[in-house]
Amino acid sequence: MSDPGPYDDRVGREFPGGSYTLEPWRAWLVADTLLDDPTDDTPHPVLAWMGGVAGMGMTWDDLFAWFDASADDGPMFGEHSTTLHQPLEAGATYVVSGRIVSVQRKVGKRAGAFDIVGYELDLHHGGDLVARCYNSLVFPRRDAA
């Protein structure tokens, strides 16, 4: 059995949450930027992540502070996956919720110690889960062994 990590108590912590309206102009602009079809009625799936982040109810600095880090520490974006349970809809307002789902301390020969923090952002519409985005952040821990 391994010793608990310094941030294990953050697993399960909920984001304040909020809402996000997927404006049709934004769906058009994102599709055009990604060389997708801006006239397609179904917004690009990346908007699930963008809506989740916009509606999570806190800033990146707030999230970094939960793990005693700041942008100056050089946190990095890790993994990402989006599961769409329904297509996104332009003009719809989504209720956003989210939580920390994992924290893992690792030590690399060259990188030294770092923490990988996994979190999920959910988009709901009309009470239904529309999308879940899993993401991870990597926090370098230069002073940890």
Coordinates of C-alpha atoms in Angstrom, one line a residue:
M1 CA 0.0 0.0 0.0
S2 CA 1.4 3.4 -1.0
D3 CA 1.4 6.5 1.2
P4 CA -1.2 9.1 0.4
G5 CA 0.0 11.9 -1.8
P6 CA -0.1 15.5 -0.7
Y7 CA -3.2 16.3 -2.8
D8 CA -5.2 13.1 -2.5
D9 CA -7.8 15.0 -0.4
R10 CA -8.6 17.1 -3.5
V11 CA -10.1 14.1 -5.4
G12 CA -13.8 14.6 -5.5
R13 CA -13.7 18.3 -5.0
E14 CA -16.4 20.0 -7.1
F15 CA -15.9 23.1 -9.3
P16 CA -18.4 25.9 -8.5
G17 CA -19.9 25.3 -11.9
G18 CA -22.1 27.6 -13.9
S19 CA -23.6 27.8 -17.4
Y20 CA -22.5 28.4 -20.9
T21 CA -24.5 29.5 -23.9
L22 CA -23.1 28.2 -27.2
E23 CA -23.7 31.3 -29.3
P24 CA -24.3 30.5 -33.0
W25 CA -21.7 33.1 -34.1
R26 CA -19.1 31.3 -31.9
A27 CA -20.0 27.9 -33.4
W28 CA -19.6 29.4 -36.9
L29 CA -16.3 31.1 -36.0
V30 CA -14.8 27.9 -34.4
A31 CA -15.8 25.8 -37.4
D32 CA -14.2 28.3 -39.8
T33 CA -11.0 28.5 -37.7
L34 CA -10.8 24.7 -37.6
L35 CA -11.4 24.4 -41.4
D36 CA -14.7 22.6 -40.6
D37 CA -17.9 23.5 -42.4
P38 CA -19.3 26.7 -40.7
T39 CA -22.7 26.1 -42.2
D40 CA -23.0 22.7 -40.5
D41 CA -25.9 22.8 -38.0
T42 CA -23.9 20.7 -35.5
P43 CA -21.3 22.7 -33.7
H44 CA -17.7 21.3 -33.6
P45 CA -17.1 18.9 -30.6
V46 CA -14.2 21.1 -29.3
L47 CA -16.9 23.5 -28.2
A48 CA -17.8 21.0 -25.4
W49 CA -14.4 21.6 -23.9
M50 CA -14.5 25.3 -24.5
G51 CA -18.0 25.5 -22.9
G52 CA -16.9 23.4 -20.0
V53 CA -13.9 25.6 -19.2
A54 CA -16.0 28.8 -19.7
G55 CA -18.7 27.5 -17.3
M56 CA -16.6 25.8 -14.7
G57 CA -17.1 28.7 -12.3
M58 CA -13.4 29.5 -11.6
T59 CA -10.3 30.7 -13.2
W60 CA -7.2 28.7 -14.1
D61 CA -5.4 30.6 -11.4
D62 CA -8.1 29.4 -8.9
L63 CA -7.6 25.8 -10.1
F64 CA -3.8 26.0 -9.9
A65 CA -4.1 27.4 -6.4
W66 CA -6.0 24.2 -5.3
F67 CA -2.7 22.5 -5.9
D68 CA -0.4 25.1 -4.4
A69 CA 0.7 26.2 -7.9
S70 CA 0.6 29.2 -10.2
A71 CA 1.1 29.9 -13.8
D72 CA 4.7 30.8 -13.0
D73 CA 5.3 27.1 -12.0
G74 CA 4.7 26.1 -15.6
P75 CA 1.7 23.8 -15.4
M76 CA 1.1 21.9 -18.6
F77 CA -2.0 20.6 -20.3
G78 CA -1.9 16.8 -20.2
E79 CA -4.5 14.4 -21.7
H80 CA -7.9 15.3 -23.1
S81 CA -10.9 13.3 -24.2
T82 CA -14.5 14.3 -24.9
T83 CA -17.4 12.0 -24.9
L84 CA -20.5 13.4 -26.6
H85 CA -23.7 11.8 -25.5
Q86 CA -25.8 14.0 -27.7
P87 CA -24.8 16.5 -30.4
L88 CA -24.1 20.1 -29.3
E89 CA -26.7 22.7 -30.3
A90 CA -26.0 26.2 -31.4
G91 CA -28.0 28.6 -29.2
A92 CA -28.4 26.1 -26.3
T93 CA -27.4 27.0 -22.8
Y94 CA -25.6 24.2 -20.9
V95 CA -25.3 23.8 -17.2
V96 CA -21.7 23.0 -16.4
S97 CA -20.4 21.0 -13.5
G98 CA -17.0 19.4 -12.8
R99 CA -14.8 17.8 -10.3
I100 CA -11.3 16.6 -9.6
V101 CA -11.1 12.8 -10.4
S102 CA -7.5 11.9 -9.8
V103 CA -4.1 13.1 -8.5
Q104 CA -1.0 11.1 -9.0
R105 CA 2.6 11.9 -8.0
K106 CA 5.2 10.7 -10.4
V107 CA 9.0 11.1 -10.6
G108 CA 10.9 11.1 -13.8
K109 CA 14.6 10.8 -14.3
R110 CA 14.9 14.1 -16.2
A111 CA 11.7 15.9 -15.1
G112 CA 11.9 15.2 -11.4
A113 CA 8.7 15.1 -9.4
F114 CA 5.4 16.2 -10.9
D115 CA 1.7 15.8 -10.2
I116 CA -0.9 14.7 -12.7
V117 CA -4.3 16.1 -11.9
G118 CA -7.3 14.7 -13.7
Y119 CA -10.6 16.5 -13.8
E120 CA -13.9 16.2 -15.6
L121 CA -16.3 18.9 -16.9
D122 CA -19.9 17.9 -17.7
L123 CA -22.3 19.8 -19.9
H124 CA -26.0 19.2 -19.2
H125 CA -29.0 20.4 -21.2
G126 CA -32.6 19.9 -20.1
G127 CA -31.3 17.6 -17.3
D128 CA -29.5 15.3 -19.8
L129 CA -25.8 14.8 -19.8
V130 CA -24.7 16.0 -23.3
A131 CA -20.9 15.9 -23.0
R132 CA -18.1 14.9 -20.5
C133 CA -14.6 16.2 -21.0
Y134 CA -11.8 14.5 -19.2
N135 CA -8.6 16.5 -18.9
S136 CA -5.4 16.4 -17.0
L137 CA -2.9 19.0 -15.9
V138 CA 0.7 18.4 -15.1
F139 CA 2.3 20.4 -12.3
P140 CA 6.1 20.3 -12.1
R141 CA 7.3 19.9 -8.4
R142 CA 10.8 21.1 -8.6
D143 CA 11.2 21.1 -4.8
A144 CA 9.7 17.7 -4.2
A145 CA 11.6 14.4 -4.0

